[in-house]
Amino acid sequence: MVVMGVTQIATPHGPAVADTDEVDGRPSALLILGHGAGGGVDAPDLMAVRRAAVAAGVTVVRVTQPYRVAGRRAPAPAAQLDAAWTAVVHEIVKGYPEPPPLVVGGRSSGARVACRTSVALGAAGIVCLAFPLHPPGRPEKSRADELLTGVPTLVVNGDRDPFGVPEPSPGVEVAVRSGQRHDLRGDPRGLGLLVVEWLRGNGWARP
């Protein structure tokens, strides 16, 4: 049985919203995901990961940042995104007397936020969907350093992503999806299975 719920959570920059799919019994992990800059938590790649992870015994929470809750599409500054995300994750984890392993992640901007805050939050792992390595056409503006957290990380990018594709590095596994762009919508089932296999390989999903 999966228990679903939507909760509003206060942050220093206004209310955020957490969409939770809570699995029956003790979850193998708690996977908290953030959305892209102008999108929402119903993006095809996030939904694909949600479906596959829940089926593998992982509780999944999709977090809507305060600026999107307020109806704005333009993202808040990075410091505000990080502070709001941190407040939400702390509040979610507090709900578990014995918290399961925490895996943070998201798509695009949400993946960047997850990376920047992962160490402070004590995350066991990070899932980055469509990590935006650089602005389109600006490879010199690399954000590769944000991936160098020391936390085990899975990056999934399309080989036609105009935001670029990160290189693998120690602790950072990169899976490249052939023929896909930044939205990663080409093979949702395959994407979900890929992420779950990585979670399972780290002991964060049921066999």
CSV table of N, CA and C in Angstrom, one decimal, residues 27-31 53 56-59 100-104 123-127 151-154 195-207:
chain,number,residue,atom,x,y,z
A,27,PRO,N,10.5,2.3,4.9
A,27,PRO,CA,11.1,2.5,3.5
A,27,PRO,C,12.6,2.1,3.4
A,28,SER,N,13.0,1.7,2.3
A,28,SER,CA,14.4,1.4,2.1
A,28,SER,C,15.2,2.6,2.0
A,29,ALA,N,14.6,3.7,1.6
A,29,ALA,CA,15.3,5.0,1.6
A,29,ALA,C,14.2,6.1,1.5
A,30,LEU,N,14.6,7.3,1.8
A,30,LEU,CA,13.7,8.5,1.6
A,30,LEU,C,14.3,9.3,0.5
A,31,LEU,N,13.6,9.4,-0.7
A,31,LEU,CA,14.1,10.1,-1.8
A,31,LEU,C,13.3,11.4,-2.0
A,53,ALA,N,10.7,4.1,-8.1
A,53,ALA,CA,11.2,4.1,-6.7
A,53,ALA,C,10.2,3.6,-5.7
A,56,ALA,N,9.8,0.0,-5.6
A,56,ALA,CA,11.0,-0.6,-5.0
A,56,ALA,C,11.1,-0.3,-3.5
A,57,GLY,N,10.0,0.1,-2.9
A,57,GLY,CA,10.1,0.3,-1.5
A,57,GLY,C,10.7,1.6,-1.0
A,58,VAL,N,10.8,2.6,-1.9
A,58,VAL,CA,11.4,3.9,-1.5
A,58,VAL,C,10.2,4.9,-1.3
A,59,THR,N,10.2,5.6,-0.2
A,59,THR,CA,9.3,6.7,-0.1
A,59,THR,C,9.8,7.9,-0.8
A,100,PRO,N,15.1,6.7,7.5
A,100,PRO,CA,15.8,5.9,6.6
A,100,PRO,C,16.9,6.6,5.9
A,101,PRO,N,17.8,6.0,5.1
A,101,PRO,CA,18.8,6.7,4.3
A,101,PRO,C,18.2,7.8,3.5
A,102,LEU,N,18.8,9.0,3.5
A,102,LEU,CA,18.3,10.1,2.8
A,102,LEU,C,19.0,10.3,1.5
A,103,VAL,N,18.2,10.2,0.4
A,103,VAL,CA,18.8,10.5,-1.0
A,103,VAL,C,18.1,11.7,-1.5
A,104,VAL,N,18.8,12.7,-1.9
A,104,VAL,CA,18.3,13.9,-2.4
A,104,VAL,C,18.5,14.0,-3.9
A,123,ALA,N,23.1,13.8,3.4
A,123,ALA,CA,22.5,12.9,2.4
A,123,ALA,C,23.5,11.7,2.2
A,124,ALA,N,22.9,10.5,2.0
A,124,ALA,CA,23.7,9.3,1.6
A,124,ALA,C,24.0,9.3,0.1
A,125,GLY,N,23.1,9.9,-0.7
A,125,GLY,CA,23.3,9.8,-2.1
A,125,GLY,C,22.5,11.0,-2.8
A,126,ILE,N,22.9,11.2,-4.1
A,126,ILE,CA,22.2,12.3,-4.9
A,126,ILE,C,21.8,11.7,-6.2
A,127,VAL,N,20.6,12.0,-6.7
A,127,VAL,CA,20.2,11.7,-8.0
A,127,VAL,C,20.0,13.0,-8.8
A,151,VAL,N,29.7,12.9,-2.1
A,151,VAL,CA,28.5,12.0,-1.8
A,151,VAL,C,28.3,11.2,-3.1
A,152,PRO,N,28.0,9.9,-3.0
A,152,PRO,CA,27.7,9.1,-4.2
A,152,PRO,C,26.6,9.7,-5.0
A,153,THR,N,26.9,9.9,-6.3
A,153,THR,CA,25.9,10.6,-7.2
A,153,THR,C,25.7,9.9,-8.5
A,154,LEU,N,24.4,9.9,-8.9
A,154,LEU,CA,24.0,9.4,-10.2
A,154,LEU,C,23.6,10.6,-11.0
A,195,VAL,N,17.4,4.5,-12.5
A,195,VAL,CA,17.6,5.1,-11.2
A,195,VAL,C,17.5,4.1,-10.1
A,196,VAL,N,16.4,3.2,-10.2
A,196,VAL,CA,16.2,2.3,-9.2
A,196,VAL,C,17.4,1.3,-9.1
A,197,GLU,N,17.9,0.9,-10.2
A,197,GLU,CA,19.1,-0.1,-10.2
A,197,GLU,C,20.2,0.6,-9.4
A,198,TRP,N,20.4,1.9,-9.6
A,198,TRP,CA,21.5,2.6,-8.9
A,198,TRP,C,21.2,2.6,-7.4
A,199,LEU,N,20.0,2.9,-7.1
A,199,LEU,CA,19.6,2.9,-5.7
A,199,LEU,C,19.8,1.5,-5.1
A,200,ARG,N,19.3,0.5,-5.8
A,200,ARG,CA,19.5,-0.9,-5.3
A,200,ARG,C,20.9,-1.3,-5.1
A,201,GLY,N,21.8,-0.8,-6.0
A,201,GLY,CA,23.2,-1.2,-5.9
A,201,GLY,C,23.8,-0.6,-4.7
A,202,ASN,N,23.2,0.5,-4.1
A,202,ASN,CA,23.7,1.1,-2.9
A,202,ASN,C,23.0,0.7,-1.7
A,203,GLY,N,22.1,-0.2,-1.8
A,203,GLY,CA,21.3,-0.7,-0.7
A,203,GLY,C,20.1,0.2,-0.3
A,204,TRP,N,19.7,1.0,-1.2
A,204,TRP,CA,18.6,2.0,-0.9
A,204,TRP,C,17.3,1.7,-1.6
A,205,ALA,N,17.2,0.5,-2.2
A,205,ALA,CA,15.9,0.0,-2.7
A,205,ALA,C,15.8,-1.5,-2.6
A,206,ARG,N,14.5,-1.9,-2.5
A,206,ARG,CA,14.3,-3.4,-2.3
A,206,ARG,C,14.6,-4.2,-3.6
A,207,PRO,N,15.0,-5.4,-3.4
A,207,PRO,CA,15.3,-6.3,-4.6
A,207,PRO,C,14.0,-6.4,-5.4
